[in-house]
Amino acid sequence: MTDVSLENLTKIYPSGIVPAVNDVTMHIKGGSLTALLGPSACGKSTILKMIAGLLAPTSGDICFAGQSILRLSPDQRDAVMIFQNHLLFPYMSVGENVGFGLKMRHEPKREITREVNRMQELVQLDGMAKRKPSQLSGGQQQRVALARALILRPKILLLDEPFSNLDANLRLEMQQLLKSLHQELGTTML
Ligand code: ADP
Ligand code: MG
């Protein structure tokens, strides 16, 4: 499991005068489930995007297991981000969405089928493999997004308020699901 550390991380957007993220240093233990708390616009999403490699910091460093990853492209980082508005492939079935990353990695077909089945079971979507995203509820779509990310066994799963579009009951259910996935898989989650 990979420890992730942020060292004096600062981001000033080109249009910004005050930093969006100002000198943040923190250590995220490998295998932990960590939450960033703060009011809207305090810089949470900016931090997640810098870890994922979607944004370059203005200064500071991000290390995985003590090694700077700033020079690695997003796909080389093994940091997968899930957004509030899950972007599933609309023309692919649930099973194809979940297995997409493994297919891109050219994993053997049998291996993909096995992993897809396992992930669908873990996020409680078995029996829905053939449906299209449009035939699912919002909560079910978020489960597909989770399964599609976790199947890649990322070093860190970055969740940017992924359940805030769901109603209160469903949000609680998804939080519990996330906790059980964390216990089952040991993925570092932020
Ligand atoms: P949070 O996720 O905590 O709500 P953000 O990281 O989205 O906060 O935003 C932090 C600050 O950076 C805000 O003041 C926001 O307006 C600003 N910001 C976010 N994205 C951009 C951008 N692409 N360009 C300029 N400013 C941005
Ligand atoms: Mg945000």
Coordinates of N, CA, C and O and ligand atoms in Angstrom, one line a residue:
M1 N 0.8 -1.2 0.0 CA 0.0 0.0 0.0 C 0.9 1.3 0.0 O 1.9 1.3 0.7
T2 N 0.4 2.2 -0.7 CA 1.3 3.4 -1.0 C 0.9 4.6 -0.2 O -0.2 5.0 -0.2
D3 N 1.9 5.1 0.6 CA 1.7 6.3 1.3 C 1.7 7.5 0.3 O 2.5 7.5 -0.6
V4 N 0.9 8.5 0.6 CA 0.8 9.6 -0.3 C 1.1 10.8 0.5 O 0.5 11.0 1.6
S5 N 2.1 11.7 0.1 CA 2.3 12.9 0.9 C 2.3 14.1 0.0 O 2.7 14.1 -1.1
L6 N 1.7 15.2 0.6 CA 1.7 16.5 -0.1 C 2.6 17.4 0.7 O 2.6 17.4 1.9
E7 N 3.5 18.0 -0.1 CA 4.6 18.8 0.6 C 4.5 20.2 0.1 O 4.8 20.5 -1.0
N8 N 4.1 21.1 1.0 CA 4.0 22.5 0.7 C 3.3 22.8 -0.6 O 3.7 23.7 -1.4
L9 N 2.2 22.1 -0.8 CA 1.5 22.2 -2.1 C 0.8 23.5 -2.2 O 0.0 23.9 -1.3
T10 N 1.0 24.2 -3.3 CA 0.3 25.5 -3.6 C -0.2 25.5 -5.0 O 0.5 25.1 -5.9
K11 N -1.4 26.1 -5.2 CA -1.9 26.3 -6.5 C -2.4 27.7 -6.7 O -3.3 28.0 -5.9
I12 N -1.9 28.4 -7.6 CA -2.5 29.7 -7.9 C -2.9 29.6 -9.4 O -2.1 29.3 -10.3
Y13 N -4.2 29.7 -9.6 CA -4.7 29.6 -11.0 C -4.3 30.9 -11.8 O -4.1 31.9 -11.2
P14 N -4.1 30.7 -13.1 CA -3.6 31.9 -13.8 C -4.5 33.1 -13.6 O -3.9 34.2 -13.5
S15 N -5.8 32.9 -13.5 CA -6.7 34.1 -13.3 C -6.7 34.5 -11.8 O -7.4 35.5 -11.5
G16 N -6.1 33.8 -10.9 CA -6.3 34.0 -9.5 C -5.3 34.9 -8.9 O -4.1 35.0 -9.3
I17 N -5.7 35.6 -7.9 CA -4.8 36.5 -7.1 C -4.4 35.8 -5.8 O -3.2 35.6 -5.5
V18 N -5.4 35.3 -5.1 CA -5.1 34.5 -3.9 C -5.0 33.0 -4.3 O -5.6 32.6 -5.2
P19 N -4.1 32.3 -3.6 CA -3.9 30.9 -4.0 C -5.2 30.1 -3.7 O -5.9 30.3 -2.7
A20 N -5.5 29.1 -4.6 CA -6.7 28.2 -4.3 C -6.3 27.2 -3.3 O -7.1 26.8 -2.5
V21 N -5.0 26.8 -3.3 CA -4.4 25.9 -2.3 C -3.1 26.6 -1.8 O -2.3 27.0 -2.7
N22 N -3.0 26.7 -0.5 CA -1.9 27.5 0.0 C -1.0 26.7 1.0 O -1.4 26.5 2.1
D23 N 0.1 26.2 0.5 CA 1.1 25.6 1.3 C 0.6 24.5 2.2 O 0.7 24.4 3.4
V24 N -0.1 23.5 1.5 CA -0.7 22.4 2.2 C 0.4 21.2 2.3 O 0.9 20.8 1.3
T25 N 0.6 20.8 3.6 CA 1.4 19.6 3.8 C 0.6 18.6 4.6 O 0.0 18.9 5.6
M26 N 0.5 17.4 4.0 CA -0.2 16.4 4.7 C 0.3 15.0 4.3 O 0.8 14.8 3.2
H27 N 0.1 14.0 5.2 CA 0.5 12.7 4.9 C -0.7 11.8 5.0 O -1.5 11.8 5.9
I28 N -0.9 11.0 3.9 CA -2.0 10.1 3.8 C -1.5 8.7 3.9 O -0.8 8.2 2.9
K29 N -1.8 8.0 4.9 CA -1.2 6.6 5.1 C -1.8 5.7 4.1 O -3.0 5.7 3.8
G30 N -1.0 4.8 3.5 CA -1.4 3.8 2.6 C -2.5 2.9 3.2 O -2.3 2.5 4.3
G31 N -3.6 2.7 2.5 CA -4.7 1.9 3.0 C -5.7 2.6 3.9 O -6.6 2.0 4.3
S32 N -5.4 3.9 4.1 CA -6.4 4.6 5.0 C -7.5 5.2 4.2 O -7.5 5.3 2.9
L33 N -8.6 5.6 4.9 CA -9.7 6.3 4.2 C -9.7 7.7 4.9 O -10.0 7.8 6.1
T34 N -9.4 8.7 4.1 CA -9.2 10.1 4.7 C -10.2 11.0 4.0 O -10.5 10.9 2.9
A35 N -10.7 12.0 4.8 CA -11.6 13.0 4.3 C -11.0 14.4 4.4 O -10.4 14.7 5.4
L36 N -11.1 15.1 3.3 CA -10.8 16.6 3.4 C -12.1 17.3 3.7 O -13.1 17.2 3.0
L37 N -12.1 18.1 4.8 CA -13.3 18.8 5.2 C -13.0 20.3 5.0 O -12.0 20.8 5.4
G38 N -14.0 21.0 4.5 CA -13.9 22.5 4.5 C -15.0 23.1 3.7 O -15.6 22.4 2.9
P39 N -15.2 24.4 3.8 CA -16.3 25.0 3.1 C -16.1 25.0 1.6 O -14.9 24.8 1.2
S40 N -17.1 25.3 0.9 CA -17.0 25.4 -0.5 C -15.9 26.4 -0.9 O -15.8 27.4 -0.3
A41 N -15.2 26.1 -2.0 CA -14.1 26.9 -2.5 C -12.9 27.0 -1.7 O -12.0 27.9 -2.0
C42 N -12.7 26.1 -0.7 CA -11.5 26.2 0.1 C -10.3 25.4 -0.6 O -9.2 25.5 -0.1
G43 N -10.6 24.7 -1.7 CA -9.5 24.1 -2.4 C -9.5 22.6 -2.4 O -8.5 22.0 -2.9
K44 N -10.5 21.9 -1.9 CA -10.5 20.5 -1.9 C -10.4 19.8 -3.3 O -9.5 19.0 -3.5
S45 N -11.2 20.3 -4.2 CA -11.2 19.7 -5.6 C -9.8 19.9 -6.2 O -9.3 19.1 -6.9
T46 N -9.3 21.1 -6.0 CA -8.0 21.5 -6.6 C -6.9 20.5 -6.1 O -6.1 20.0 -6.9
I47 N -7.0 20.2 -4.8 CA -6.0 19.2 -4.3 C -6.1 17.9 -4.9 O -5.1 17.3 -5.4
L48 N -7.4 17.4 -5.0 CA -7.6 16.1 -5.7 C -7.1 16.0 -7.1 O -6.5 15.1 -7.5
K49 N -7.4 17.1 -7.8 CA -7.0 17.2 -9.3 C -5.5 17.2 -9.4 O -4.9 16.6 -10.4
M50 N -4.8 17.8 -8.5 CA -3.3 17.8 -8.5 C -2.8 16.4 -8.3 O -1.8 16.0 -8.9
I51 N -3.4 15.7 -7.3 CA -2.9 14.3 -7.1 C -3.2 13.5 -8.3 O -2.3 12.7 -8.7
A52 N -4.3 13.6 -8.9 CA -4.7 12.8 -10.1 C -3.8 13.2 -11.3 O -3.8 12.4 -12.3
G53 N -3.3 14.4 -11.3 CA -2.4 14.8 -12.5 C -3.2 15.6 -13.5 O -2.8 15.8 -14.6
L54 N -4.4 16.0 -13.1 CA -5.3 16.8 -14.0 C -4.9 18.3 -13.9 O -5.3 19.1 -14.8
L55 N -4.2 18.7 -12.9 CA -3.7 20.1 -12.7 C -2.3 20.0 -12.2 O -2.0 19.2 -11.4
A56 N -1.5 21.0 -12.7 CA -0.1 21.0 -12.2 C 0.0 22.0 -11.0 O -0.6 23.1 -11.1
P57 N 0.7 21.7 -9.9 CA 0.8 22.6 -8.8 C 1.7 23.8 -9.2 O 2.5 23.7 -10.1
T58 N 1.5 24.9 -8.6 CA 2.3 26.1 -8.8 C 3.7 25.9 -8.1 O 4.7 26.2 -8.6
S59 N 3.6 25.3 -6.9 CA 4.9 24.9 -6.2 C 4.5 23.8 -5.2 O 3.4 23.5 -5.0
G60 N 5.6 23.2 -4.7 CA 5.4 22.1 -3.8 C 5.5 20.7 -4.5 O 5.8 20.7 -5.7
D61 N 5.3 19.7 -3.8 CA 5.5 18.3 -4.3 C 4.4 17.4 -3.9 O 3.8 17.6 -2.8
I62 N 4.2 16.3 -4.7 CA 3.3 15.2 -4.3 C 4.1 13.9 -4.5 O 4.7 13.7 -5.5
C63 N 4.2 13.2 -3.4 CA 5.0 11.9 -3.4 C 4.1 10.7 -3.2 O 3.2 10.7 -2.3
F64 N 4.3 9.6 -3.9 CA 3.8 8.3 -3.7 C 5.0 7.5 -3.2 O 6.0 7.4 -3.9
A65 N 4.8 6.9 -2.0 CA 5.9 6.1 -1.4 C 7.2 6.8 -1.4 O 8.3 6.3 -1.8
G66 N 7.2 8.1 -1.1 CA 8.4 8.9 -1.0 C 9.0 9.4 -2.3 O 10.0 10.1 -2.3
Q67 N 8.4 9.0 -3.4 CA 8.9 9.4 -4.7 C 8.0 10.5 -5.4 O 6.8 10.3 -5.4
S68 N 8.6 11.6 -5.9 CA 7.8 12.6 -6.5 C 7.1 12.0 -7.8 O 7.7 11.3 -8.5
I69 N 5.8 12.3 -7.9 CA 5.1 11.8 -9.1 C 4.7 13.0 -10.0 O 4.0 12.8 -11.0
L70 N 5.2 14.1 -9.8 CA 4.8 15.3 -10.5 C 5.1 15.2 -12.0 O 4.4 15.7 -12.9
R71 N 6.2 14.4 -12.4 CA 6.5 14.3 -13.8 C 5.7 13.2 -14.5 O 5.8 13.0 -15.7
L72 N 4.9 12.4 -13.7 CA 4.2 11.3 -14.3 C 2.9 11.9 -14.9 O 2.2 12.7 -14.3
S73 N 2.4 11.3 -16.0 CA 1.1 11.7 -16.6 C 0.0 11.0 -15.8 O 0.3 10.1 -15.0
P74 N -1.2 11.5 -15.9 CA -2.3 11.0 -15.1 C -2.4 9.5 -15.2 O -2.6 8.8 -14.2
D75 N -2.2 8.9 -16.4 CA -2.4 7.4 -16.5 C -1.2 6.7 -15.9 O -1.3 5.5 -15.7
Q76 N -0.1 7.3 -15.7 CA 1.0 6.6 -15.1 C 1.0 6.7 -13.6 O 1.8 6.0 -12.9
R77 N 0.0 7.4 -13.0 CA 0.0 7.6 -11.6 C -0.7 6.6 -10.8 O -0.6 6.5 -9.6
D78 N -1.6 5.8 -11.4 CA -2.5 4.9 -10.7 C -3.3 5.6 -9.7 O -3.6 5.1 -8.6
A79 N -3.7 6.8 -9.9 CA -4.6 7.6 -9.1 C -5.9 7.8 -9.8 O -5.9 8.4 -10.9
V80 N -7.0 7.2 -9.4 CA -8.2 7.3 -10.2 C -9.2 8.2 -9.5 O -9.4 8.2 -8.2
M81 N -9.8 9.1 -10.2 CA -10.7 10.1 -9.6 C -12.2 9.9 -10.0 O -12.5 9.6 -11.2
I82 N -13.1 10.0 -9.0 CA -14.5 9.8 -9.3 C -15.1 11.2 -9.0 O -14.9 11.8 -7.9
F83 N -15.9 11.7 -9.9 CA -16.6 13.0 -9.8 C -18.0 12.9 -9.3 O -18.6 11.8 -9.4
Q84 N -18.6 14.0 -9.0 CA -20.0 14.1 -8.6 C -20.9 13.6 -9.8 O -21.8 12.9 -9.5
N85 N -20.6 14.1 -11.0 CA -21.3 13.6 -12.1 C -20.5 12.5 -12.8 O -19.7 12.8 -13.6
H86 N -20.9 11.3 -12.4 CA -20.2 10.1 -13.0 C -20.3 10.2 -14.5 O -21.4 10.4 -15.1
L87 N -19.2 10.0 -15.2 CA -19.2 10.0 -16.6 C -19.1 8.6 -17.2 O -18.0 8.2 -17.5
L88 N -20.2 7.9 -17.2 CA -20.2 6.5 -17.7 C -20.3 6.6 -19.2 O -20.8 7.6 -19.8
F89 N -19.8 5.5 -19.9 CA -20.0 5.5 -21.3 C -21.4 5.1 -21.6 O -21.8 3.9 -21.3
P90 N -22.2 6.0 -22.2 CA -23.6 5.7 -22.3 C -24.0 4.5 -23.3 O -25.0 3.9 -23.1
Y91 N -23.1 4.3 -24.3 CA -23.4 3.3 -25.3 C -22.9 1.9 -24.8 O -23.1 0.9 -25.5
M92 N -22.2 1.8 -23.7 CA -21.7 0.5 -23.2 C -22.6 0.0 -22.1 O -23.2 0.8 -21.4
S93 N -22.7 -1.3 -22.0 CA -23.4 -1.9 -20.9 C -22.7 -1.7 -19.6 O -21.5 -1.2 -19.6
V94 N -23.4 -2.0 -18.5 CA -22.8 -1.9 -17.1 C -21.5 -2.7 -17.1 O -20.4 -2.3 -16.7
G95 N -21.6 -4.0 -17.6 CA -20.4 -4.9 -17.6 C -19.2 -4.3 -18.4 O -18.1 -4.4 -17.9
E96 N -19.6 -3.7 -19.5 CA -18.5 -3.2 -20.4 C -17.9 -1.9 -19.7 O -16.7 -1.7 -19.8
N97 N -18.7 -1.1 -19.1 CA -18.2 0.0 -18.4 C -17.2 -0.4 -17.3 O -16.1 0.2 -17.2
V98 N -17.6 -1.4 -16.5 CA -16.8 -1.8 -15.4 C -15.5 -2.4 -15.9 O -14.4 -2.2 -15.3
G99 N -15.6 -3.2 -17.0 CA -14.3 -3.8 -17.5 C -13.5 -3.0 -18.4 O -12.4 -3.4 -18.8
F100 N -13.9 -1.8 -18.7 CA -13.2 -1.0 -19.7 C -11.7 -0.8 -19.4 O -10.9 -1.0 -20.3
G101 N -11.4 -0.5 -18.2 CA -9.9 -0.2 -17.9 C -9.1 -1.4 -18.1 O -8.0 -1.3 -18.6
L102 N -9.6 -2.6 -17.7 CA -8.8 -3.8 -17.9 C -8.7 -4.2 -19.4 O -7.7 -4.7 -19.8
K103 N -9.8 -3.9 -20.2 CA -9.7 -4.1 -21.6 C -8.6 -3.2 -22.2 O -7.8 -3.7 -23.1
M104 N -8.6 -2.0 -21.8 CA -7.5 -1.1 -22.3 C -6.1 -1.6 -21.9 O -5.2 -1.3 -22.6
R105 N -6.0 -2.3 -20.8 CA -4.7 -2.8 -20.4 C -4.5 -4.2 -21.1 O -3.5 -4.8 -20.7
H106 N -5.4 -4.6 -22.0 CA -5.2 -5.8 -22.7 C -5.1 -7.1 -21.8 O -4.3 -8.0 -22.0
E107 N -5.9 -7.1 -20.7 CA -5.9 -8.2 -19.8 C -6.7 -9.3 -20.6 O -7.5 -9.1 -21.4
P108 N -6.4 -10.6 -20.3 CA -7.1 -11.7 -20.9 C -8.6 -11.6 -20.6 O -9.0 -11.2 -19.5
K109 N -9.4 -12.0 -21.6 CA -10.8 -11.9 -21.6 C -11.4 -12.6 -20.3 O -12.3 -12.1 -19.7
R110 N -10.9 -13.8 -20.1 CA -11.4 -14.6 -19.0 C -11.2 -13.9 -17.6 O -12.1 -13.9 -16.7
E111 N -10.0 -13.3 -17.5 CA -9.6 -12.5 -16.3 C -10.6 -11.3 -16.1 O -11.1 -11.0 -15.0
I112 N -10.9 -10.6 -17.3 CA -11.7 -9.5 -17.2 C -13.1 -9.9 -16.7 O -13.7 -9.3 -15.8
T113 N -13.7 -11.0 -17.3 CA -15.0 -11.4 -16.9 C -15.0 -11.7 -15.4 O -16.0 -11.3 -14.7
R114 N -14.0 -12.4 -15.0 CA -14.0 -12.8 -13.5 C -14.0 -11.5 -12.6 O -14.7 -11.4 -11.7
E115 N -13.1 -10.6 -13.0 CA -13.0 -9.4 -12.2 C -14.2 -8.5 -12.2 O -14.7 -8.0 -11.2
V116 N -14.8 -8.4 -13.4 CA -16.1 -7.7 -13.6 C -17.2 -8.3 -12.7 O -17.9 -7.6 -12.0
N117 N -17.3 -9.6 -12.8 CA -18.3 -10.2 -11.9 C -18.1 -10.0 -10.4 O -19.0 -9.7 -9.7
R118 N -16.8 -10.0 -10.0 CA -16.5 -9.8 -8.6 C -16.8 -8.4 -8.2 O -17.4 -8.2 -7.2
M119 N -16.4 -7.4 -9.1 CA -16.7 -6.0 -8.7 C -18.2 -5.7 -8.7 O -18.7 -5.0 -7.8
Q120 N -18.9 -6.3 -9.6 CA -20.4 -6.1 -9.7 C -21.0 -6.6 -8.4 O -22.0 -6.0 -7.9
E121 N -20.5 -7.7 -8.0 CA -21.0 -8.3 -6.7 C -20.7 -7.4 -5.6 O -21.6 -7.1 -4.7
L122 N -19.5 -6.9 -5.5 CA -19.0 -6.1 -4.4 C -19.9 -4.8 -4.3 O -20.2 -4.3 -3.2
V123 N -20.2 -4.2 -5.4 CA -21.0 -3.0 -5.4 C -22.5 -3.3 -5.5 O -23.3 -2.4 -5.7
Q124 N -22.9 -4.5 -5.4 CA -24.3 -5.0 -5.4 C -25.0 -4.6 -6.7 O -26.0 -4.0 -6.6
L125 N -24.4 -4.9 -7.8 CA -25.0 -4.7 -9.1 C -25.2 -6.0 -9.9 O -25.3 -5.9 -11.1
D126 N -25.0 -7.1 -9.2 CA -25.1 -8.4 -10.0 C -26.5 -8.5 -10.6 O -27.5 -8.0 -10.0
G127 N -26.6 -9.0 -11.8 CA -27.8 -9.1 -12.5 C -28.1 -7.9 -13.4 O -29.1 -7.9 -14.2
M128 N -27.3 -6.9 -13.4 CA -27.5 -5.7 -14.2 C -26.5 -5.5 -15.2 O -26.4 -4.4 -15.9
A129 N -25.6 -6.5 -15.5 CA -24.5 -6.4 -16.3 C -24.9 -5.9 -17.8 O -24.1 -5.2 -18.4
K130 N -26.0 -6.3 -18.2 CA -26.4 -6.1 -19.6 C -27.1 -4.7 -19.8 O -27.3 -4.3 -20.9
R131 N -27.5 -4.1 -18.7 CA -28.2 -2.8 -18.8 C -27.3 -1.7 -19.3 O -26.1 -1.7 -19.1
K132 N -27.9 -0.7 -19.9 CA -27.1 0.5 -20.2 C -27.3 1.5 -19.0 O -28.3 1.5 -18.3
P133 N -26.3 2.5 -18.9 CA -26.4 3.4 -17.8 C -27.7 4.1 -17.7 O -28.2 4.4 -16.6
S134 N -28.3 4.4 -18.8 CA -29.6 5.2 -18.8 C -30.8 4.3 -18.2 O -31.8 4.9 -17.9
Q135 N -30.5 3.0 -18.1 CA -31.5 2.2 -17.4 C -31.3 2.0 -16.0 O -31.9 1.1 -15.4
L136 N -30.4 2.8 -15.4 CA -30.1 2.7 -14.0 C -30.5 3.9 -13.2 O -30.6 5.0 -13.8
S137 N -30.7 3.8 -11.9 CA -30.9 5.0 -11.1 C -29.6 5.7 -10.8 O -28.5 5.2 -11.1
G138 N -29.7 6.9 -10.3 CA -28.5 7.7 -10.0 C -27.5 6.9 -9.1 O -26.3 6.9 -9.3
G139 N -28.1 6.3 -8.0 CA -27.3 5.6 -7.1 C -26.6 4.4 -7.7 O -25.4 4.1 -7.5
Q140 N -27.3 3.7 -8.6 CA -26.8 2.5 -9.3 C -25.7 3.0 -10.3 O -24.6 2.3 -10.4
Q141 N -25.9 4.1 -10.9 CA -24.8 4.7 -11.8 C -23.5 5.0 -11.0 O -22.4 4.7 -11.5
Q142 N -23.7 5.5 -9.8 CA -22.5 5.8 -9.0 C -21.8 4.5 -8.6 O -20.6 4.5 -8.5
R143 N -22.6 3.4 -8.4 CA -22.0 2.1 -8.1 C -21.1 1.6 -9.2 O -20.1 1.1 -9.1
V144 N -21.6 1.8 -10.5 CA -20.9 1.4 -11.7 C -19.6 2.2 -11.7 O -18.5 1.7 -12.0
A145 N -19.7 3.5 -11.4 CA -18.5 4.4 -11.5 C -17.4 3.9 -10.4 O -16.2 3.9 -10.7
L146 N -17.9 3.5 -9.3 CA -17.0 3.0 -8.2 C -16.4 1.7 -8.7 O -15.1 1.5 -8.6
A147 N -17.2 0.8 -9.2 CA -16.6 -0.5 -9.7 C -15.6 -0.3 -10.8 O -14.6 -1.0 -10.8
R148 N -15.9 0.6 -11.7 CA -15.1 0.8 -12.9 C -13.7 1.4 -12.4 O -12.7 1.1 -13.0
A149 N -13.7 2.2 -11.3 CA -12.5 2.7 -10.8 C -11.7 1.7 -10.0 O -10.5 1.5 -10.2
L150 N -12.4 1.0 -9.1 CA -11.8 0.1 -8.2 C -11.2 -1.2 -8.9 O -10.2 -1.8 -8.4
I151 N -11.8 -1.6 -10.0 CA -11.3 -2.7 -10.7 C -9.8 -2.5 -11.2 O -9.1 -3.5 -11.4
L152 N -9.4 -1.3 -11.3 CA -8.0 -1.0 -11.7 C -7.0 -1.1 -10.6 O -5.8 -0.9 -10.8
R153 N -7.5 -1.4 -9.4 CA -6.7 -1.4 -8.2 C -5.8 -0.2 -8.1 O -4.6 -0.3 -8.1
P154 N -6.4 1.0 -8.0 CA -5.6 2.2 -8.0 C -4.8 2.3 -6.7 O -5.2 1.8 -5.7
K155 N -3.6 3.0 -6.8 CA -2.9 3.3 -5.6 C -3.7 4.2 -4.7 O -3.5 4.1 -3.4
I156 N -4.4 5.1 -5.2 CA -5.3 5.9 -4.4 C -6.6 6.2 -5.2 O -6.5 6.5 -6.4
L157 N -7.7 6.1 -4.6 CA -9.0 6.5 -5.2 C -9.4 7.8 -4.7 O -9.5 8.0 -3.5
L158 N -9.6 8.8 -5.6 CA -9.9 10.1 -5.2 C -11.4 10.4 -5.5 O -11.8 10.2 -6.6
L159 N -12.1 10.7 -4.5 CA -13.5 10.8 -4.6 C -13.9 12.3 -4.3 O -13.7 12.8 -3.2
D160 N -14.4 13.0 -5.3 CA -14.8 14.4 -5.2 C -16.3 14.5 -5.0 O -17.0 14.6 -5.9
E161 N -16.7 14.5 -3.7 CA -18.1 14.6 -3.3 C -19.0 13.7 -4.2 O -19.9 14.2 -4.8
P162 N -18.6 12.4 -4.3 CA -19.3 11.6 -5.3 C -20.7 11.3 -5.0 O -21.5 10.9 -6.0
F163 N -21.2 11.5 -3.8 CA -22.6 11.2 -3.5 C -23.4 12.4 -3.2 O -24.6 12.2 -2.7
S164 N -22.9 13.6 -3.5 CA -23.7 14.8 -3.1 C -24.9 15.0 -3.9 O -25.8 15.7 -3.5
N165 N -25.0 14.3 -5.1 CA -26.2 14.4 -5.9 C -27.3 13.5 -5.5 O -28.4 13.5 -6.0
L166 N -27.0 12.6 -4.5 CA -28.0 11.6 -4.2 C -28.8 12.0 -3.0 O -28.4 12.9 -2.2
D167 N -30.0 11.5 -2.8 CA -30.8 11.9 -1.7 C -30.2 11.3 -0.4 O -29.4 10.4 -0.4
A168 N -30.7 11.8 0.8 CA -30.0 11.6 2.1 C -29.9 10.1 2.4 O -28.8 9.6 2.8
N169 N -31.0 9.3 2.2 CA -30.9 7.9 2.5 C -29.9 7.1 1.6 O -29.1 6.3 2.1
L170 N -30.0 7.5 0.3 CA -29.1 6.8 -0.6 C -27.6 7.2 -0.3 O -26.7 6.3 -0.4
R171 N -27.4 8.4 0.1 CA -26.1 8.9 0.4 C -25.5 8.1 1.5 O -24.4 7.6 1.5
L172 N -26.3 7.8 2.6 CA -25.9 7.1 3.7 C -25.6 5.6 3.3 O -24.5 5.1 3.7
E173 N -26.4 5.1 2.4 CA -26.2 3.7 1.9 C -24.9 3.6 1.2 O -24.1 2.7 1.4
M174 N -24.6 4.6 0.3 CA -23.4 4.6 -0.4 C -22.1 4.8 0.4 O -21.1 4.2 0.2
Q175 N -22.3 5.6 1.5 CA -21.2 5.8 2.4 C -20.8 4.5 3.1 O -19.7 4.1 3.3
Q176 N -21.9 3.7 3.5 CA -21.6 2.4 4.1 C -21.0 1.4 3.1 O -20.1 0.7 3.4
L177 N -21.5 1.5 1.8 CA -20.9 0.6 0.8 C -19.4 1.0 0.6 O -18.6 0.1 0.5
L178 N -19.1 2.3 0.6 CA -17.7 2.7 0.4 C -16.9 2.2 1.5 O -15.7 1.7 1.3
K179 N -17.4 2.2 2.8 CA -16.6 1.8 3.9 C -16.4 0.2 3.8 O -15.3 -0.2 4.1
S180 N -17.4 -0.5 3.4 CA -17.2 -1.9 3.3 C -16.2 -2.3 2.1 O -15.4 -3.2 2.2
L181 N -16.3 -1.5 1.0 CA -15.3 -1.7 -0.1 C -13.9 -1.4 0.4 O -13.0 -2.1 0.1
H182 N -13.8 -0.4 1.2 CA -12.5 0.0 1.8 C -11.9 -1.2 2.6 O -10.8 -1.6 2.5
Q183 N -12.8 -1.8 3.5 CA -12.4 -2.9 4.3 C -12.0 -4.1 3.5 O -11.0 -4.8 3.8
E184 N -12.8 -4.3 2.4 CA -12.6 -5.5 1.6 C -11.4 -5.4 0.8 O -10.6 -6.4 0.6
L185 N -11.1 -4.2 0.2 CA -10.0 -4.1 -0.8 C -8.8 -3.4 -0.3 O -7.7 -3.5 -0.9
G186 N -9.0 -2.6 0.8 CA -7.8 -1.9 1.4 C -7.3 -0.8 0.5 O -6.1 -0.4 0.7
T187 N -8.1 -0.3 -0.5 CA -7.6 0.8 -1.3 C -7.5 2.0 -0.5 O -8.4 2.3 0.3
T188 N -6.4 2.8 -0.7 CA -6.3 4.1 -0.1 C -7.3 5.0 -0.7 O -7.5 5.1 -1.9
M189 N -8.1 5.7 0.1 CA -9.2 6.5 -0.4 C -9.1 7.9 0.2 O -8.9 8.1 1.4
L190 N -9.3 8.9 -0.7 CA -9.3 10.3 -0.2 C -10.5 11.0 -0.7 O -10.7 11.0 -2.0
Ligands
ADP1 P1 -13.7 23.2 -3.2 O1 -13.6 21.9 -4.0 O2 -13.2 23.1 -1.8 O3 -15.1 23.7 -3.3 P2 -12.1 24.3 -5.4 O4 -10.8 23.5 -5.3 O5 -13.0 23.9 -6.5 O6 -12.8 24.3 -4.0 O7 -11.8 25.8 -5.6 C1 -10.8 26.5 -4.8 C2 -10.7 28.0 -5.4 O8 -10.1 27.9 -6.7 C3 -12.0 28.7 -5.5 O9 -11.9 30.0 -5.1 C4 -12.3 28.6 -7.0 O10 -13.1 29.7 -7.4 C5 -11.0 28.6 -7.6 N1 -10.9 27.8 -8.9 C6 -11.3 26.5 -9.0 N2 -11.0 26.1 -10.3 C7 -10.6 27.2 -11.0 C8 -10.1 27.4 -12.3 N3 -10.1 26.5 -13.2 N4 -9.7 28.7 -12.6 C9 -9.6 29.7 -11.7 N5 -10.0 29.5 -10.4 C10 -10.5 28.3 -10.0
MG2 MG -15.1 20.8 -4.9

